[in-house]
XYZ file of C-alpha atoms in Angstrom:
604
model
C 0.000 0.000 0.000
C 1.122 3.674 -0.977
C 0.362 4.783 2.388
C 3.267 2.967 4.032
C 5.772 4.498 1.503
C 4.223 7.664 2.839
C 4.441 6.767 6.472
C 8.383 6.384 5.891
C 8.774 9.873 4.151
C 7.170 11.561 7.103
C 7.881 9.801 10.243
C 6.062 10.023 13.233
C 3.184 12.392 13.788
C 4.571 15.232 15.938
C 7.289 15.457 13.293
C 4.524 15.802 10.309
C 3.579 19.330 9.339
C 2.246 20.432 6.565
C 5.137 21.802 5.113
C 6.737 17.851 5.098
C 3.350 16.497 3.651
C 2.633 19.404 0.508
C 5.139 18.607 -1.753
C 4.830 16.959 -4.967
C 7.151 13.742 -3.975
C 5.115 12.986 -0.891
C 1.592 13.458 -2.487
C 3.117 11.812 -5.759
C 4.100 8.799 -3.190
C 0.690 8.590 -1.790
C -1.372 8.451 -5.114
C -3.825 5.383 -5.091
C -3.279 2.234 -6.765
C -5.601 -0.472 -8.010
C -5.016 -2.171 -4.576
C -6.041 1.147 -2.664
C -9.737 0.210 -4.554
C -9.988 2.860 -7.284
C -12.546 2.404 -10.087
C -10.948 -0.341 -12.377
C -9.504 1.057 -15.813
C -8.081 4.212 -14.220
C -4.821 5.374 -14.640
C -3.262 8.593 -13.092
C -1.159 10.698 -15.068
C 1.688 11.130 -12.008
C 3.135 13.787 -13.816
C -0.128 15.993 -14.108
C 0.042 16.705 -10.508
C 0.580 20.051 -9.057
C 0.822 20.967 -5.186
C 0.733 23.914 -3.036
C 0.450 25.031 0.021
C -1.436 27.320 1.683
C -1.568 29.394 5.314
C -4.113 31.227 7.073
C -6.779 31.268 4.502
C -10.469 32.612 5.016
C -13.636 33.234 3.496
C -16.561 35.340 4.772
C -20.072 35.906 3.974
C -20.257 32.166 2.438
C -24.072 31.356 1.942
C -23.654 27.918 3.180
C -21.060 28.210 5.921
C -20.218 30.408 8.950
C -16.819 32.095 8.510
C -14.204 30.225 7.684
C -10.853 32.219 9.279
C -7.146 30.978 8.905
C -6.982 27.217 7.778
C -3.925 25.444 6.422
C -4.247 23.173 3.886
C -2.394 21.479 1.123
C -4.024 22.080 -2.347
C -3.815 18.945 -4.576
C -4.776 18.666 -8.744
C -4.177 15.816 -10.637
C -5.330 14.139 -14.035
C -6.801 10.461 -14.980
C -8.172 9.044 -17.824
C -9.663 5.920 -18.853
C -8.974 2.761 -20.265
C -9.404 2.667 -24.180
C -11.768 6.222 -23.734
C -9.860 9.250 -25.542
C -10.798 11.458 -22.152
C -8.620 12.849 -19.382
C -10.509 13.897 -16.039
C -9.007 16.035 -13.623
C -9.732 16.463 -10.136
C -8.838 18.510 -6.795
C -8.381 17.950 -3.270
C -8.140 20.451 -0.241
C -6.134 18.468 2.448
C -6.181 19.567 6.222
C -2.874 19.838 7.882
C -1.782 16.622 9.610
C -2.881 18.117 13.164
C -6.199 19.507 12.118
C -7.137 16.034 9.957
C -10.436 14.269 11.470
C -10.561 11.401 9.324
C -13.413 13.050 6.965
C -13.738 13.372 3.297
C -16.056 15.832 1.715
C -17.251 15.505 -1.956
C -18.788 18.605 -3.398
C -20.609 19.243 -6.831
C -21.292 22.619 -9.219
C -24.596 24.299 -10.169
C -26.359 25.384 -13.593
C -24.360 23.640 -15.955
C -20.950 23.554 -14.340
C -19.911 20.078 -12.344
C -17.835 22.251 -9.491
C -17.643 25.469 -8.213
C -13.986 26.282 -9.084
C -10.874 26.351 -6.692
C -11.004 29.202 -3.919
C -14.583 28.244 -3.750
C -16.079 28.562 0.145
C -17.626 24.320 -0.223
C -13.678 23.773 -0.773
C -12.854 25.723 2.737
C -15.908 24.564 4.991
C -15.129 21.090 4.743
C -11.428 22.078 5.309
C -12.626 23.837 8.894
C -13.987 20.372 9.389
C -11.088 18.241 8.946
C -12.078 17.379 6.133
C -10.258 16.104 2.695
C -12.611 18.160 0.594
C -12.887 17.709 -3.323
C -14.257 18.168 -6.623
C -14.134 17.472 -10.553
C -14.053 18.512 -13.640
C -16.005 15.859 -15.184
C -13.529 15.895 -18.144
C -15.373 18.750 -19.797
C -11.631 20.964 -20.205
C -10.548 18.157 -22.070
C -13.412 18.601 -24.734
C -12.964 22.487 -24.821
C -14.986 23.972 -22.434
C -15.609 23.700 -18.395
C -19.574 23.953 -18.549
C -21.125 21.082 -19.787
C -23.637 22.342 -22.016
C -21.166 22.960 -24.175
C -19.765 19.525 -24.594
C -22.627 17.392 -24.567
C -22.311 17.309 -28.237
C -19.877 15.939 -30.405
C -21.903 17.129 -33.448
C -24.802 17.404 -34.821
C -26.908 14.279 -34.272
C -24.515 12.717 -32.117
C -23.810 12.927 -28.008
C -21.281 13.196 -26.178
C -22.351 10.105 -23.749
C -19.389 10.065 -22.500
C -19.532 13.113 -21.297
C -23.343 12.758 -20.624
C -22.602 10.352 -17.798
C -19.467 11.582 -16.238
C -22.152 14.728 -15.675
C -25.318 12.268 -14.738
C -22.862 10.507 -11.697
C -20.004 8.636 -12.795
C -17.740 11.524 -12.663
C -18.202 12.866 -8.887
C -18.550 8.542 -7.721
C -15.209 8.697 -9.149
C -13.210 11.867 -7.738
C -14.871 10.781 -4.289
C -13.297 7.305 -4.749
C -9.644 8.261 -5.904
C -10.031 10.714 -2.991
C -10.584 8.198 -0.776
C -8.042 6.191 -1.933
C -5.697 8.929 -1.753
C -6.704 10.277 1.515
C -5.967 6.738 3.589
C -2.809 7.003 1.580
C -1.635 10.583 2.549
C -2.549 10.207 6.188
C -1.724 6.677 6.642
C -4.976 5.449 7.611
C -5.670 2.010 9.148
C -8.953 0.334 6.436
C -9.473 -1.453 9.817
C -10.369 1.188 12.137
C -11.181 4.895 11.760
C -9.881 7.531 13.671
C -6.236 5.637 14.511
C -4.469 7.088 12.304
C -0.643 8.652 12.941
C -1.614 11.961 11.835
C -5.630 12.364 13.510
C -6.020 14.040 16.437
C -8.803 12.492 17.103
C -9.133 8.899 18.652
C -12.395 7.215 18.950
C -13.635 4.427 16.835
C -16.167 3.993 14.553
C -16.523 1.685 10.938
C -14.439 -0.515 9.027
C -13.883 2.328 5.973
C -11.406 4.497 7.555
C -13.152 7.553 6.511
C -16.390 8.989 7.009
C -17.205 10.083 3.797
C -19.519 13.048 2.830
C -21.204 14.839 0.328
C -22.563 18.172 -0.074
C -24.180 20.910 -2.668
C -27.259 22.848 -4.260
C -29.005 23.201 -7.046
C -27.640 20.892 -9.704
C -24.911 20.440 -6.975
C -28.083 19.135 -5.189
C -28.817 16.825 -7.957
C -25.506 15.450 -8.041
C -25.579 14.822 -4.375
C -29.014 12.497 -5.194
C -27.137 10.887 -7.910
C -24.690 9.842 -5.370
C -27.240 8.277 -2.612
C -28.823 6.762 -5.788
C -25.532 5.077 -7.933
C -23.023 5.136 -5.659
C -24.428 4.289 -1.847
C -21.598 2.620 -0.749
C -19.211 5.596 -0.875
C -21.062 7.427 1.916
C -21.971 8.069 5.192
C -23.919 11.627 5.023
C -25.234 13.306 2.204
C -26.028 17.107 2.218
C -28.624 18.317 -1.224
C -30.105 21.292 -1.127
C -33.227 22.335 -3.553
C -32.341 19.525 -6.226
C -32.427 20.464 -9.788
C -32.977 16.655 -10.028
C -36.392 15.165 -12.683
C -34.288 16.753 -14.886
C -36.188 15.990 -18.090
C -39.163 18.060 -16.301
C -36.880 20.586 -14.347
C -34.890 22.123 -17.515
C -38.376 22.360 -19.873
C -40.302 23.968 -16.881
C -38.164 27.085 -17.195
C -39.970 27.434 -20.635
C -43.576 27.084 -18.885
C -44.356 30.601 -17.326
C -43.271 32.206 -21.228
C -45.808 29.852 -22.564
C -48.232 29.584 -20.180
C -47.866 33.884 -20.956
C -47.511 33.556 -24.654
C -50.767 31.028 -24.703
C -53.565 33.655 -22.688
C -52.174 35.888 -25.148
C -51.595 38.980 -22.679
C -48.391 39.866 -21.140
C -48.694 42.152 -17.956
C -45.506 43.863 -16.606
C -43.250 43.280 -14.110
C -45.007 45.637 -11.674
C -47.991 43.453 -11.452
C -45.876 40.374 -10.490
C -43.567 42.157 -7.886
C -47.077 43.812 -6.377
C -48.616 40.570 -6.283
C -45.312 39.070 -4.524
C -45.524 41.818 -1.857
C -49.181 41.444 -1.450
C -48.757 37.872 -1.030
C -45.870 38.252 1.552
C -47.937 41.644 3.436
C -51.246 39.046 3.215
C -49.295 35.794 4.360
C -46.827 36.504 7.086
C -48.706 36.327 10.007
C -50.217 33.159 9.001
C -47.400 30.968 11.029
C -47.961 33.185 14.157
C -45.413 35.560 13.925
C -45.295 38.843 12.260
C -41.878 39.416 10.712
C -42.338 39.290 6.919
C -40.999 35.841 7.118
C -43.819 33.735 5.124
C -42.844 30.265 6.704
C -46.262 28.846 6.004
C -46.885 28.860 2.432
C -49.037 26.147 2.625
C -51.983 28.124 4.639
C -50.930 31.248 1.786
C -52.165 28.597 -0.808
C -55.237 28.161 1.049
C -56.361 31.196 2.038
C -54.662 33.836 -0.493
C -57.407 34.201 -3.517
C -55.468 35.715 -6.728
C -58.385 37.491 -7.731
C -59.003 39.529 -4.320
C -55.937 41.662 -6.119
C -58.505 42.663 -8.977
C -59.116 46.585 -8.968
C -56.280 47.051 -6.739
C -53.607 49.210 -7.957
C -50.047 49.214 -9.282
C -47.016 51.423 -8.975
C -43.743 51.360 -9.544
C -40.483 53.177 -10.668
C -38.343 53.388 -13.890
C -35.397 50.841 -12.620
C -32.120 49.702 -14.472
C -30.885 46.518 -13.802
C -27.583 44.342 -14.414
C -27.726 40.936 -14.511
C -24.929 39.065 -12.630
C -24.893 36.215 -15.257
C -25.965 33.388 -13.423
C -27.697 30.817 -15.941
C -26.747 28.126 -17.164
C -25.306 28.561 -20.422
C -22.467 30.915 -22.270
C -24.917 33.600 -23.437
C -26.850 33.407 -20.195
C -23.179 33.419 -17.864
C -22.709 37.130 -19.907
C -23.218 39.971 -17.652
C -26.078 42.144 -19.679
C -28.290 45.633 -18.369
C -31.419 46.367 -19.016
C -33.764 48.983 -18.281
C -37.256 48.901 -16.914
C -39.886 52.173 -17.540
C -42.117 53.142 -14.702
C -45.923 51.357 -14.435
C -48.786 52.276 -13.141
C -52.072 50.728 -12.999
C -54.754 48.474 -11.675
C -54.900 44.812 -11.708
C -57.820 43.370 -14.378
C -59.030 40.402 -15.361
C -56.350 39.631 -17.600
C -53.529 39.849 -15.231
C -55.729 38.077 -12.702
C -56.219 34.730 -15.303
C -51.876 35.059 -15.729
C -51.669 34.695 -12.281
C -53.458 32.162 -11.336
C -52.250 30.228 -14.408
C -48.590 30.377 -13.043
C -49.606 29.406 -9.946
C -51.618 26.691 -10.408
C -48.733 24.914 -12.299
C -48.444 24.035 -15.989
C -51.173 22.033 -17.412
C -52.089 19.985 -20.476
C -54.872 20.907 -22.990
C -56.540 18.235 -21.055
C -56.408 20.096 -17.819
C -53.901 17.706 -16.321
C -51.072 18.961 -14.398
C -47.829 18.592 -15.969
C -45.503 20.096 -13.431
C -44.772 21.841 -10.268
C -46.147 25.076 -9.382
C -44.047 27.233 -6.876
C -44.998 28.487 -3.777
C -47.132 31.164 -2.601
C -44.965 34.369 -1.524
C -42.069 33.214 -3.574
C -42.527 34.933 -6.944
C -41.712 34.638 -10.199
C -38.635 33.747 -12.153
C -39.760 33.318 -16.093
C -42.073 35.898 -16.842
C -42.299 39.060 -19.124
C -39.284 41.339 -20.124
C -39.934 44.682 -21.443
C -38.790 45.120 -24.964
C -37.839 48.763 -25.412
C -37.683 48.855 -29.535
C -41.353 48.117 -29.145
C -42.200 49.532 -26.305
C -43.707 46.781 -25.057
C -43.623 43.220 -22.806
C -42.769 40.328 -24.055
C -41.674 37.012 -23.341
C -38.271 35.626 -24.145
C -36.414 32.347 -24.049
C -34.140 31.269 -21.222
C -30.922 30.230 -22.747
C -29.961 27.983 -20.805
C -33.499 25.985 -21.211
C -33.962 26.732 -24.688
C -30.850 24.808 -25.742
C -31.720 21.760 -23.604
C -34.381 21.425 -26.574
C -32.228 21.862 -29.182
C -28.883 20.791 -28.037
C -30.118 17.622 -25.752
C -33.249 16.481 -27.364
C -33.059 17.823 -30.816
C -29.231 16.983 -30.745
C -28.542 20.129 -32.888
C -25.699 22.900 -31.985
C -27.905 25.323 -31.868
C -28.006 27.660 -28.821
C -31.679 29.597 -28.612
C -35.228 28.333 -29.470
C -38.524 29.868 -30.817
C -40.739 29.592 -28.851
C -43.327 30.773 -31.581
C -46.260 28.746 -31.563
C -44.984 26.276 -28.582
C -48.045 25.199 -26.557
C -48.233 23.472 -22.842
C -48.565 19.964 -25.165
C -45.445 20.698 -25.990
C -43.890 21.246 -23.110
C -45.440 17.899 -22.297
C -43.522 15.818 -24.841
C -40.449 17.237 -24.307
C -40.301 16.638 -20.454
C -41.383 12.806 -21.179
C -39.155 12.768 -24.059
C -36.322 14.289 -21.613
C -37.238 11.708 -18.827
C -37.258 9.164 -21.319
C -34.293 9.531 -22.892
C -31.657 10.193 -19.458
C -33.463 7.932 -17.229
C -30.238 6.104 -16.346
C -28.154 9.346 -16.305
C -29.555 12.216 -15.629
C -33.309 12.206 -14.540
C -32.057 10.780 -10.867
C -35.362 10.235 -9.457
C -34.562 6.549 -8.538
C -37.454 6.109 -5.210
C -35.541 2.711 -3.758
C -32.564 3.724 -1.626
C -32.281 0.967 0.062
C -29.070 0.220 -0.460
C -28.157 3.449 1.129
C -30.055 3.096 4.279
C -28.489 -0.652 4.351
C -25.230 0.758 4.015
C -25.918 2.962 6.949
C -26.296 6.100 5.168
C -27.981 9.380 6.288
C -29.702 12.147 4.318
C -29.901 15.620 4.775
C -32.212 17.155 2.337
C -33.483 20.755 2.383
C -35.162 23.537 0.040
C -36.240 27.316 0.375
C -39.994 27.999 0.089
C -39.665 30.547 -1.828
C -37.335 29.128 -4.220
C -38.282 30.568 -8.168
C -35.864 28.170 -10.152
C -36.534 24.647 -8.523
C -40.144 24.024 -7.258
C -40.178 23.179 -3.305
C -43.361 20.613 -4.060
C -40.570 18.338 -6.509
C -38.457 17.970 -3.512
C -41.763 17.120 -1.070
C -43.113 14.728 -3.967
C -39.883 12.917 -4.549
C -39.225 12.180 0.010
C -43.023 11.308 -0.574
C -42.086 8.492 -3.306
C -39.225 6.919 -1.437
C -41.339 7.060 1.619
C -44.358 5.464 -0.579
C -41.986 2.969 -2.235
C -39.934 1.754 0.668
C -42.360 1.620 3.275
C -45.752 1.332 1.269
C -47.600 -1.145 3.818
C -47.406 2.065 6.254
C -49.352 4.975 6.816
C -48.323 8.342 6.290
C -47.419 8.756 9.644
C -45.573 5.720 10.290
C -43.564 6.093 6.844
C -42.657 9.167 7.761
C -41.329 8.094 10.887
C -39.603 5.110 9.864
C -37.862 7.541 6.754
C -36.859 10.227 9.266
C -34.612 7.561 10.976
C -32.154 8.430 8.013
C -33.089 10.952 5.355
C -34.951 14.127 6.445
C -36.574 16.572 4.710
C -36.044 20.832 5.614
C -38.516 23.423 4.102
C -36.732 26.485 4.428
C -39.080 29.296 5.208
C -38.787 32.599 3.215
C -35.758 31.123 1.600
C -35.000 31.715 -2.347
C -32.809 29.238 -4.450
C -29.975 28.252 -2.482
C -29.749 31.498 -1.543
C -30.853 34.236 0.671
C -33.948 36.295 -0.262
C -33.997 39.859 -0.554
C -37.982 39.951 -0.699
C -37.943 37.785 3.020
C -34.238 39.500 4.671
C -35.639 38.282 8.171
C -35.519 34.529 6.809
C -32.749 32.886 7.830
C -30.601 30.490 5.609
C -28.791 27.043 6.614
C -25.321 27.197 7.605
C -24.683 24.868 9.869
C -25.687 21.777 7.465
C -22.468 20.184 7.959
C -21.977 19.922 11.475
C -25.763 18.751 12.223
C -24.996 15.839 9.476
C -21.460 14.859 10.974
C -23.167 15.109 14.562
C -25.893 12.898 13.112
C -23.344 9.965 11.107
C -20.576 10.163 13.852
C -22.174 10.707 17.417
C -26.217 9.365 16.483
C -27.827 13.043 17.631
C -30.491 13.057 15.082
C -31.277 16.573 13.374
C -34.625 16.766 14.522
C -34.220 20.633 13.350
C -31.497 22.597 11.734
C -30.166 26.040 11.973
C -31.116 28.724 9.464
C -29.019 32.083 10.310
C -30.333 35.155 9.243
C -27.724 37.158 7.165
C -29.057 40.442 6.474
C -32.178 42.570 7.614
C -33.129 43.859 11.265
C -32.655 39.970 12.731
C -29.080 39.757 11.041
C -27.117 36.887 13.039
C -30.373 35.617 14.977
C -30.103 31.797 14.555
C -33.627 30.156 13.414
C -34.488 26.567 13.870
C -36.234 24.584 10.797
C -38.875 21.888 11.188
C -38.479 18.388 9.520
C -41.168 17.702 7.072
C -43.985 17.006 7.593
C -44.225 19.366 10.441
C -44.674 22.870 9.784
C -44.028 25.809 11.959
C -46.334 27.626 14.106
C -45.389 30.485 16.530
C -47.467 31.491 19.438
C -47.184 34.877 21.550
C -44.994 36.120 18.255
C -42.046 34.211 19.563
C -41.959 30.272 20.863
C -41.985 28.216 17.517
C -43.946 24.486 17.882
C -43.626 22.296 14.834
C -46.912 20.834 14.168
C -48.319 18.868 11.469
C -51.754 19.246 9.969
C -53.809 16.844 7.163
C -54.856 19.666 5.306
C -51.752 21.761 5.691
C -49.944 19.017 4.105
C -52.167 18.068 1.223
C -51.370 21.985 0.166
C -48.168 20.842 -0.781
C -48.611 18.004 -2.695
C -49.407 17.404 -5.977
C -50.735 14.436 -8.340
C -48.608 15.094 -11.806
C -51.795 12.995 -13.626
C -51.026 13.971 -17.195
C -48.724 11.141 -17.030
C -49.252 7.287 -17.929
C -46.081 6.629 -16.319
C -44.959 6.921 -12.524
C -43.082 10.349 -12.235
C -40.972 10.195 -8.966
């Protein structure tokens, strides 16, 4: 084993520092092997890797972690490819210094359409605080000429880059987590026989046979990746950490297009003012609702009940002229480009018109049948895909996400081709190309697979959690899918006693006020998880179950107050405007769920 040529170069523990450990012999020396149990058909490139070290390092204001202040750490890249495949993968590791090591190993994934979220990023640092050998891939896309994979998935026109296609469903992230492991046992000598006795942990006590404990964490499509992981590779990990899962993906990518349509098919396009009015009305009209007024909506379930779209008829409109940049956050290359645009002033009343729009969008797409098709979002949450104003017409319109747009063309239609008209699309449409999606990346990138038993038989835990007022990935699709593995695993149960029997191992956070993976300016009093990581290593390593989480508020007049989050399907309730109860209510919950019946075929 590699580990006891590294054992030799370094010594004993007090005399290992990470100045004797970050150099490209010793990490070179401690590279896994087919015996160290790396995927089969691997080979590293030993002369691809690159080492350096770094002191006192910090990041602050980190969505998803507290501050992270002065960490060593040795920062590790190398390259593999694979047998008889014309590819060449490379991946990175963040190692603690010997001293600081707990005998933990952190995966981490990307979001839109990139499978990481580049070196320096604050996922790479938390698990670092942690102890933790924290990593990450590049799926390989580099190699085919660009880091996002949207634009590799094709090789050409009428022919996919499957290669590339599963490296971004799973395969690619199974693999940098196993190397990692591999190479983690190696660098700090581990014993495979019992964890925490290693020469360089500071830590003693005992636990498994793997040597590590081995996490995984990330949002969005990071959150997707992190299902893929409980779903193709259980055996890798202890804990798993996915936040609002861009996961169904054959639904999730076409449902972008929905709101245009849905817009484009009543045939009247209100402006922007009448859907931010209606978002503050709903917020003004739905905050008190969980017993506390704070302009926190934490029970958007009782908004869906009780807030009627068309009390906002007759009431008026106003707002300013506004110019706005966008920060470039989609998925693809024209959507990543940093564009302004400017917005006139509006004034008005709401009519019948922009009453039917509204409650079309938030009643979820539908078929010409009636059936519903997809996920509406929540009450109090807003709108992401609506109208844009288009000044050479003086007008609103609707327009095509880019990122969405070529997941028609490039990934169903096969074609290079980067936007779509969307002229004469209807919600049939829309239809086909979500089965057709589903259809067609079951096995790679739909990752809706209900059975994880062989995660919970491998011991494995689940931490799974999603703002309510998320606009890009419906809260209900991460409710519906908990409800199909409860429904599939435990199906002779009832409600309650599935629940129960699931919340022994994967749990389920709502998030109140909270917008995708992210903060919400709208809700600044709702706070945001931060603390994920310590709640699942407290849950894997010493059995205290997460019965809630932490959400800390980050901006607004309760900056820094620490929240605590119910596990679904209990639901928050405040009385005297300040001691929270979670309680769970029949009705409450059927708010939330939905029957997607314009299917023949289970949709999990």
């Amino acid at each position: 084993m590699r580990g006891l040529v590294a054992s030799t170069l370094i010594g004993t523990a007090s005399a290992a520092s990470l100045s004797n450990v970050c150099t490209s012999s010793y990490v070179t020396s401690a590279l896994p092997a087919s015996e160290d149990n790396i995927p089969t058909g691997i080979t590293i490139d030993t002369s691809s890797v690159t080492v350096t070290a770094w002191y006192n390092y910090s990041v602050t204001d980190a969505t998803f972690w507290n501050n992270i202040t002065s960490i060593d750490f040795c920062e590790v890249s190398f390259a593999y490819s694979h047998q008889n495949q014309d590819d060449r993968l490379v991946v990175e590791y963040w190692l603690p210094s010997p001293s600081n090591f707990e005998n933990r190993f952190l995966a981490t994934g990307g979001a839109a359409y990139t499978i990481n979220n580049g070196s320096g990023g604050a996922d790479m640092a938390g698990g670092v605080e942690f102890g933790a050998v924290t990593g990450y891939t590049d799926g390989g896309f580099p190699y085919w000429g660009s880091t996002n994979f949207d634009d590799v998935f094709l090789l050409g026109n009428g022919t996919a880059n499957w290669p590339a296609i599963y490296n971004w469903g799973y395969q690619a992230i199974a693999e940098m987590t196993q190397i990692g492991k591999g190479f983690t046992s190696n660098f700090y000598d581990i014993s495979t026989s019992t964890k925490r006795s290693t020469s360089f942990s500071n830590n003693t006590s005992s636990g498994n046979s793997s040597g590590l404990y081995t996490y995984y964490a990330g949002c969005s499509e990071g959150g997707r990746e992190g299902m893929s992981q409980a779903q193709k590779a259980p055996e890798l990990y202890d804990g798993i950490i996915v936040g609002a899962p861009a996961m169904r993906y054959g639904q999730q990518q076409v449902n972008h297009l929905a709101s245009p349509i849905q817009i484009q098919t009543i045939g009247y396009y209100p402006g922007s003012c009448v859907f931010d009015t209606f978002l503050n009305a709903t917020i003004n009209a739905c905050d008190a609702l969980d017993g506390k007024t704070d302009g926190v909506v934490a029970r958007s379930d009782l908004c869906t009940l009780q807030f009627n779209v068309s009390s906002m008829l007759g009431k008026s409109y106003s707002c300013a002229a506004s110019s706005t940049t966008s920060l470039g956050l989609g998925y693809g290359k024209m959507k990543r480009d940093s564009s302004s645009s400017t917005t006139p002033a509006q004034n008005g009343t709401f009519n019948e018109q922009d009453i039917e729009v509204l409650e079309d969008l938030m009643t979820g797409l539908k078929d010409s049948e009636g059936r519903l098709v997809y996920f509406p979002f929540q009450f109090a949450g807003g709108f992401g895909d609506t109208t844009v104003y288009d000044s050479d017409t003086d007008s609103w319109t609707i327009t095509t996400p880019n990122t969405n747009g070529e997941w028609v063309t490039k990934m169903l239609n096969w074609q290079n081709v980067s936007s779509l008209d969307m002229t004469g699309v209807t919600n049939d449409d829309l239809k086909g190309w979500m089965i057709e999606g589903m259809n067609k990346y079951m096995d790679s990138m739909q990752t809706t697979v209900p059975d994880l038993s062989p995660f919970l038989n491998k011991g494995g835990r689940l931490l799974h959690f999603h703002g309510e007022a998320d606009t890009s990935v419906p809260p209900a699709g991460s409710i519906h899918y908990h409800e199909s593995v409860r429904e599939v695993m435990y199906p002779s149960l009832t409600f309650a006693q599935g629940n129960d029997e699931l919340n022994e191992w994967y749990r389920l956070y709502l998030i109140p006020g909270a917008a995708h993976c992210a903060t919400n300016d709208q809700q600044p009093n709702a706070g945001f998880p931060r603390d994920n990581f310590a709640h699942m290593i407290d849950w894997v390593e010493n059995g205290i179950v997460p019965t809630t989480i932490n959400a800390t508020v980050q901006s607004g007049d309760l900056d820094g107050e620490v929240q605590q989050v119910c596990t679904w399907p209990t639901r928050p309730y405040w009385t005297d405007n300040s001691t929270m109860v979670c309680e769970q209510n029949a009705t409450s919950i059927s708010a939330m769920l939905y029957d997607l019946d314009a299917y023949l075929q289970p949709v999990f």
